[in-house]
XYZ file of C-alpha atoms in Angstrom:
446
model
C 22.243 -129.893 -29.114
C 19.734 -127.151 -28.571
C 17.833 -125.488 -25.763
C 16.164 -127.509 -23.048
C 12.393 -127.358 -22.764
C 10.425 -125.437 -20.181
C 6.847 -125.889 -19.065
C 4.740 -122.804 -19.573
C 1.868 -124.169 -17.533
C -0.179 -127.326 -17.001
C -0.114 -129.407 -20.139
C 1.728 -126.776 -22.218
C 5.345 -127.058 -23.317
C 7.306 -124.213 -24.885
C 10.921 -123.791 -25.826
C 12.711 -122.252 -22.856
C 15.834 -120.154 -22.595
C 19.093 -122.024 -22.366
C 20.082 -122.800 -18.780
C 23.653 -121.755 -19.430
C 22.693 -118.085 -19.888
C 21.168 -115.878 -17.253
C 19.887 -112.330 -17.175
C 17.692 -110.161 -19.345
C 18.930 -111.510 -22.675
C 17.992 -115.096 -21.777
C 14.638 -113.973 -20.401
C 13.928 -112.127 -23.661
C 14.811 -115.295 -25.603
C 12.397 -117.320 -23.495
C 9.598 -114.825 -24.077
C 10.234 -114.784 -27.806
C 10.263 -118.571 -27.983
C 6.952 -118.824 -26.168
C 5.228 -116.697 -28.813
C 2.946 -113.685 -28.550
C -0.095 -115.612 -27.389
C 1.628 -117.822 -24.820
C 2.568 -116.523 -21.386
C 5.584 -118.284 -19.963
C 4.901 -118.922 -16.286
C 8.420 -120.046 -15.336
C 10.395 -118.232 -12.667
C 12.378 -115.331 -14.141
C 16.057 -115.859 -14.740
C 18.133 -114.157 -12.058
C 21.673 -113.037 -11.551
C 24.176 -115.656 -10.455
C 25.755 -115.232 -7.030
C 24.891 -114.956 -3.365
C 22.767 -111.824 -3.741
C 20.786 -113.329 -6.586
C 20.259 -116.622 -4.765
C 19.077 -114.861 -1.629
C 16.641 -112.811 -3.685
C 15.350 -115.893 -5.496
C 14.870 -117.864 -2.315
C 13.508 -115.099 -0.124
C 16.113 -115.721 2.579
C 16.399 -119.437 1.773
C 19.223 -119.547 -0.804
C 19.395 -122.631 -2.990
C 22.869 -123.636 -1.880
C 23.899 -126.841 -0.136
C 21.219 -128.917 -1.855
C 20.283 -132.209 -0.202
C 18.085 -135.140 -1.156
C 15.071 -135.490 1.136
C 13.002 -138.039 -0.745
C 13.614 -141.116 -2.907
C 10.969 -143.024 -4.841
C 11.494 -146.148 -6.949
C 9.102 -148.109 -9.140
C 9.599 -151.544 -10.656
C 7.543 -152.276 -13.769
C 7.100 -155.914 -12.714
C 3.768 -156.134 -10.966
C 3.102 -152.406 -11.295
C -0.591 -151.462 -11.124
C -1.288 -147.810 -11.846
C -4.653 -148.056 -10.081
C -3.008 -149.019 -6.813
C -0.058 -146.656 -7.234
C -1.852 -143.572 -8.566
C -5.613 -143.996 -8.435
C -8.372 -145.644 -10.432
C -9.328 -142.657 -12.570
C -7.404 -140.409 -14.935
C -4.280 -142.504 -15.551
C -5.383 -145.360 -17.808
C -4.260 -143.813 -21.086
C -0.987 -142.333 -19.893
C 2.117 -144.002 -21.382
C 3.671 -146.521 -19.021
C 6.823 -144.441 -18.514
C 4.696 -141.483 -17.397
C 2.827 -143.700 -14.944
C 6.089 -145.036 -13.537
C 7.590 -141.596 -12.951
C 4.383 -140.212 -11.454
C 4.354 -143.107 -8.993
C 8.063 -142.714 -8.190
C 7.608 -138.968 -7.610
C 4.611 -139.666 -5.362
C 6.707 -142.007 -3.225
C 9.638 -139.598 -3.110
C 7.373 -136.747 -1.988
C 5.772 -138.987 0.633
C 9.213 -139.572 2.133
C 10.234 -135.916 1.839
C 7.051 -134.754 3.563
C 4.053 -132.699 2.411
C 5.834 -129.368 2.850
C 8.646 -130.272 0.474
C 6.824 -128.546 -2.392
C 4.126 -126.640 -0.541
C 6.673 -124.411 1.201
C 7.355 -122.591 -2.086
C 5.194 -121.229 -4.874
C 4.504 -123.041 -8.163
C 6.991 -120.838 -10.040
C 9.732 -122.034 -7.697
C 9.247 -125.755 -8.339
C 11.030 -127.560 -11.152
C 11.350 -131.024 -12.632
C 13.925 -132.806 -14.776
C 13.643 -136.351 -16.110
C 15.925 -138.474 -18.264
C 14.874 -141.278 -20.568
C 16.041 -143.214 -23.605
C 13.113 -145.491 -24.386
C 9.963 -143.950 -22.883
C 8.435 -143.261 -26.304
C 9.838 -146.065 -28.451
C 6.987 -148.584 -28.011
C 4.391 -145.844 -28.521
C 6.150 -144.648 -31.670
C 6.098 -148.203 -33.015
C 2.334 -148.466 -32.427
C 1.774 -145.088 -34.089
C 3.883 -146.120 -37.083
C 1.838 -149.303 -37.529
C -1.430 -147.363 -37.341
C -0.303 -144.765 -39.881
C 1.022 -147.340 -42.353
C -1.904 -149.754 -42.087
C -5.028 -147.612 -41.713
C -3.925 -143.968 -41.785
C -3.166 -141.131 -39.408
C -6.879 -140.529 -38.880
C -7.006 -143.632 -36.728
C -4.426 -142.391 -34.227
C -5.863 -142.134 -30.744
C -6.349 -138.492 -29.705
C -5.563 -139.579 -26.131
C -2.077 -140.900 -26.852
C -1.132 -138.973 -30.029
C 0.321 -135.970 -28.140
C 2.962 -138.252 -26.657
C 4.724 -138.531 -29.984
C 6.821 -135.773 -28.383
C 9.168 -137.064 -25.709
C 8.826 -133.755 -23.875
C 5.168 -134.450 -23.064
C 5.951 -137.455 -20.881
C 6.549 -135.161 -17.899
C 3.601 -132.850 -18.523
C 1.227 -134.685 -16.197
C 3.815 -134.458 -13.402
C 3.910 -130.686 -13.856
C 0.121 -130.496 -13.805
C -0.364 -132.609 -10.702
C 2.304 -130.886 -8.624
C 1.969 -127.386 -10.085
C 5.559 -127.250 -11.315
C 5.901 -123.971 -13.195
C 9.579 -123.163 -12.709
C 10.774 -125.533 -15.440
C 10.156 -129.048 -16.722
C 13.098 -130.555 -18.612
C 13.484 -133.803 -20.545
C 16.876 -135.330 -21.382
C 17.561 -138.128 -23.852
C 21.345 -138.530 -24.102
C 22.282 -142.228 -24.241
C 22.610 -143.778 -20.769
C 23.538 -140.505 -19.001
C 20.154 -138.789 -19.435
C 19.059 -139.408 -15.840
C 22.312 -138.070 -14.406
C 22.078 -135.084 -16.758
C 18.622 -134.405 -15.323
C 20.138 -134.245 -11.834
C 23.039 -132.070 -12.986
C 21.052 -129.508 -14.941
C 18.195 -129.440 -12.439
C 20.619 -128.634 -9.633
C 22.294 -125.971 -11.743
C 18.897 -124.377 -12.361
C 18.282 -124.175 -8.611
C 21.709 -122.705 -7.984
C 21.081 -119.953 -10.546
C 17.723 -119.038 -9.009
C 15.374 -120.696 -11.492
C 13.588 -122.579 -8.699
C 13.914 -123.672 -5.061
C 12.659 -127.271 -5.200
C 13.503 -130.040 -7.667
C 11.999 -133.378 -8.673
C 14.518 -135.250 -10.806
C 15.209 -138.775 -11.976
C 14.745 -141.228 -14.827
C 12.006 -143.390 -16.295
C 11.997 -146.102 -18.952
C 9.497 -148.353 -20.720
C 10.492 -151.747 -22.081
C 11.611 -151.729 -25.699
C 9.492 -153.590 -28.272
C 10.657 -157.019 -29.363
C 13.127 -156.743 -32.212
C 14.263 -153.227 -31.289
C 18.046 -152.917 -30.793
C 18.721 -153.420 -27.096
C 15.339 -155.049 -26.401
C 17.026 -157.949 -24.671
C 18.417 -155.609 -22.025
C 15.439 -153.262 -21.692
C 14.888 -151.312 -18.516
C 11.408 -150.592 -17.188
C 10.540 -148.527 -14.140
C 11.449 -145.170 -12.618
C 13.482 -143.458 -9.909
C 12.688 -139.975 -8.568
C 14.589 -137.785 -6.099
C 13.437 -134.685 -4.231
C 16.128 -132.025 -3.732
C 15.955 -128.839 -1.688
C 18.303 -126.453 0.152
C 19.682 -128.001 3.343
C 18.503 -125.066 5.525
C 14.949 -125.538 4.261
C 15.004 -129.251 5.076
C 16.440 -128.578 8.522
C 13.911 -125.836 9.298
C 10.952 -128.088 8.561
C 12.463 -131.049 10.402
C 13.035 -133.213 7.328
C 15.861 -135.750 7.232
C 18.609 -135.061 4.706
C 19.449 -138.366 3.021
C 22.623 -137.010 1.487
C 24.049 -134.912 -1.315
C 24.614 -135.601 -4.990
C 26.751 -133.798 -7.528
C 27.129 -134.676 -11.212
C 29.715 -133.908 -13.857
C 29.312 -135.071 -17.441
C 31.870 -135.252 -20.237
C 32.584 -136.885 -23.565
C 35.063 -139.603 -24.468
C 35.226 -139.995 -28.268
C 34.777 -143.664 -29.205
C 37.793 -143.549 -31.520
C 39.967 -142.197 -28.703
C 38.582 -144.801 -26.300
C 39.526 -147.587 -28.691
C 43.108 -146.355 -29.006
C 46.069 -147.527 -26.941
C 45.687 -144.435 -24.763
C 41.957 -144.974 -24.228
C 42.148 -146.021 -20.562
C 44.567 -143.198 -19.776
C 42.279 -140.607 -21.346
C 39.307 -142.041 -19.452
C 41.272 -141.858 -16.184
C 42.107 -138.171 -16.774
C 38.439 -137.370 -17.399
C 37.364 -139.256 -14.272
C 39.968 -137.549 -12.088
C 38.983 -134.135 -13.424
C 35.313 -134.858 -12.771
C 35.932 -135.992 -9.192
C 38.167 -132.977 -8.552
C 35.476 -130.654 -9.930
C 32.925 -132.276 -7.631
C 35.118 -131.518 -4.639
C 36.194 -135.019 -3.659
C 39.592 -134.955 -1.928
C 42.085 -137.569 -3.133
C 42.894 -138.577 0.458
C 39.269 -139.588 1.179
C 37.993 -143.169 0.644
C 35.772 -143.600 -2.383
C 33.387 -146.427 -3.220
C 32.826 -146.881 -6.954
C 29.933 -148.342 -8.923
C 30.324 -148.338 -12.700
C 27.364 -148.992 -15.030
C 29.088 -149.846 -18.308
C 28.644 -151.819 -21.504
C 31.165 -153.738 -23.602
C 31.814 -150.937 -26.095
C 35.287 -149.378 -26.464
C 34.098 -146.459 -24.338
C 32.796 -148.785 -21.634
C 35.961 -150.866 -21.640
C 38.201 -147.786 -21.422
C 36.200 -146.468 -18.467
C 36.344 -149.845 -16.716
C 40.121 -150.013 -17.204
C 40.456 -146.592 -15.527
C 38.884 -147.698 -12.243
C 42.033 -148.496 -10.286
C 43.454 -146.469 -7.411
C 46.388 -145.111 -9.399
C 44.212 -144.014 -12.321
C 41.792 -142.259 -9.968
C 44.522 -140.047 -8.547
C 45.508 -142.235 -5.609
C 42.066 -142.169 -4.005
C 41.901 -145.050 -1.495
C 39.166 -147.439 -2.611
C 36.365 -148.290 -0.191
C 36.165 -151.846 -1.410
C 36.531 -153.241 -4.906
C 34.834 -151.222 -7.679
C 31.434 -152.695 -8.530
C 30.946 -153.255 -12.250
C 27.279 -153.378 -13.291
C 26.297 -154.457 -16.829
C 24.460 -151.538 -18.440
C 20.952 -151.947 -19.771
C 19.517 -150.258 -22.833
C 18.465 -147.095 -21.060
C 19.257 -144.354 -18.578
C 17.572 -145.860 -15.510
C 20.229 -148.076 -13.926
C 22.741 -145.283 -13.103
C 20.053 -143.276 -11.265
C 18.899 -146.422 -9.458
C 22.481 -146.907 -8.261
C 22.551 -143.316 -7.012
C 19.364 -143.993 -5.049
C 20.889 -147.160 -3.594
C 24.051 -145.281 -2.573
C 21.967 -142.626 -0.819
C 20.269 -145.356 1.183
C 23.510 -147.086 2.148
C 24.471 -146.954 5.847
C 28.137 -146.125 5.251
C 29.040 -142.446 5.408
C 31.858 -142.424 2.850
C 31.520 -140.914 -0.606
C 30.326 -143.090 -3.468
C 30.955 -142.422 -7.169
C 28.428 -143.766 -9.679
C 30.038 -143.786 -13.114
C 28.385 -144.506 -16.422
C 29.116 -144.158 -20.138
C 27.508 -144.994 -23.460
C 28.989 -146.426 -26.636
C 28.414 -143.041 -28.287
C 30.902 -141.411 -25.881
C 28.533 -139.727 -23.405
C 29.782 -140.210 -19.841
C 28.972 -138.921 -16.372
C 30.048 -139.221 -12.742
C 27.703 -138.729 -9.802
C 29.359 -138.201 -6.419
C 27.022 -139.363 -3.661
C 27.575 -138.720 0.020
C 24.869 -140.233 2.223
C 24.028 -138.601 5.527
C 26.076 -140.138 8.320
C 24.288 -142.708 10.406
C 24.553 -140.564 13.535
C 22.542 -137.757 11.955
C 19.165 -137.245 13.589
C 15.959 -135.960 12.075
C 15.846 -132.177 12.196
C 19.557 -131.855 12.964
C 21.999 -130.114 10.632
C 23.194 -132.215 7.753
C 26.574 -133.742 8.550
C 27.594 -135.111 5.199
C 31.257 -134.764 4.371
C 32.420 -131.399 3.160
C 33.631 -132.467 -0.228
C 30.286 -133.954 -1.211
C 28.572 -130.645 -0.650
C 30.022 -129.549 -3.953
C 27.347 -129.136 -6.589
C 27.902 -128.866 -10.322
C 30.485 -126.172 -10.762
C 28.617 -124.010 -13.189
C 27.986 -124.309 -16.884
C 31.607 -124.836 -17.824
C 32.969 -128.072 -19.115
C 34.933 -130.391 -16.917
C 38.657 -130.232 -17.633
C 39.610 -132.634 -20.357
C 36.278 -132.772 -22.126
C 33.144 -130.792 -22.919
C 30.266 -130.687 -20.477
C 27.427 -132.218 -22.426
C 24.749 -130.931 -20.073
C 25.524 -127.256 -20.453
C 23.245 -124.762 -22.143
C 22.983 -126.802 -25.276
C 21.253 -129.905 -23.905
C 19.068 -131.423 -26.570
C 15.652 -132.352 -25.267
C 13.949 -132.972 -28.592
C 12.227 -136.193 -29.661
C 14.971 -136.852 -32.213
C 17.091 -138.632 -29.613
C 14.288 -140.408 -27.825
C 15.164 -143.698 -29.422
C 18.801 -143.595 -28.405
C 19.038 -146.927 -26.640
C 22.501 -148.382 -27.116
C 22.364 -152.097 -26.619
C 24.545 -153.152 -23.745
C 24.633 -156.074 -21.411
C 21.635 -156.787 -19.239
C 20.915 -154.779 -16.141
C 20.989 -156.567 -12.834
C 17.369 -157.364 -11.876
C 15.593 -157.876 -8.635
C 16.855 -155.248 -6.209
C 14.477 -154.580 -3.327
C 12.341 -151.453 -3.505
C 12.108 -148.446 -1.274
C 9.002 -147.979 0.797
C 7.730 -144.392 1.047
C 9.143 -142.830 4.154
C 11.480 -145.725 4.810
C 15.039 -146.575 3.860
C 15.683 -145.971 0.196
C 16.933 -148.817 -1.944
C 17.022 -149.087 -5.703
C 14.480 -151.161 -7.559
C 14.609 -151.548 -11.309
C 13.130 -154.068 -13.681
C 15.278 -155.438 -16.494
C 13.657 -157.209 -19.381
């Protein structure tokens, strides 16, 4: 896994400095990667700590991040003309259209000042996907093998790179802090949340658009029967900033990722090892064992998925009292469903913490701790989410018991774009979230 990608400006992607390193050395690396003729417009890397955060935010430190906007898009019935406009979007890949529309809805709920309150260099984006480019790559392959590369469309050819799927988002919203793409199987969307938040906490930006987008897999592709299609986008900002502009904080999210080797998962100790990793992740996220915890697990039938499912009892989770029976959701062939479940948890009326857990057959796994704003919170009032959910990713280190796969070495190259492990079908037909209204997850499964 190599460096994540950073946007150097509208429509231009360069290799950015690793998020796990900060300071002059990382900034020099970023400048060298951009090349002598390319000016990297991202926000400079800053020192970690309270002084650095205060400097980066100009008195509005990026601590205590909250979600202020949620946007969801279902591919079924989607019309880009109605969602985005009649001109300028026709030739964008479907996954790009979906995420643009989801981001538009999330920003509508967050309010116009969500991004406008800060400069372009202080706005960032992170998106996860497994199958956004697969159908396009198939069409390109057919064109090259049947009539030659000269017949490739100059409009769609640039999207052979998975990193370009978010370029239009950066252009439209003037996002010059960073623009990251993640492709790890099933956890890519949660990795986008984790690394995007970490970037804000280290001073790379002050506002974040993050989420996941997927396009349906072509017929015959592994996992096509459980394809996901649609997008979910979240807007995150410091809680003081949301409070000062009178925006409602919908809640907090924190993500920890880790790795459970498939061979270890298939062993007799597989469930026990999964339980240790889950407990360590929840502890790192700040959830207290004496607090109730609702659990939603998006898992497949692989040894890794089965080991994770077997670890979801109260004893295995460190004695945490369950808030109802754990919900087991069949995983689709993509990274969308876990983020959709996070969005649904943020829109839930209950004020207790909610863990969204997911894992892929390859061993990638992640936990997102969601604490919605309590129902007695009023618009413009201080956020009153529970204290433990205010914990954000605890730095670039790995969670105890396994490596943190979204640290500095996140791979955002097209090589993993086709990673779509075939699992069971995703649950279709959840109601969508209207801009500005209660947020509920909406994902299409094909």
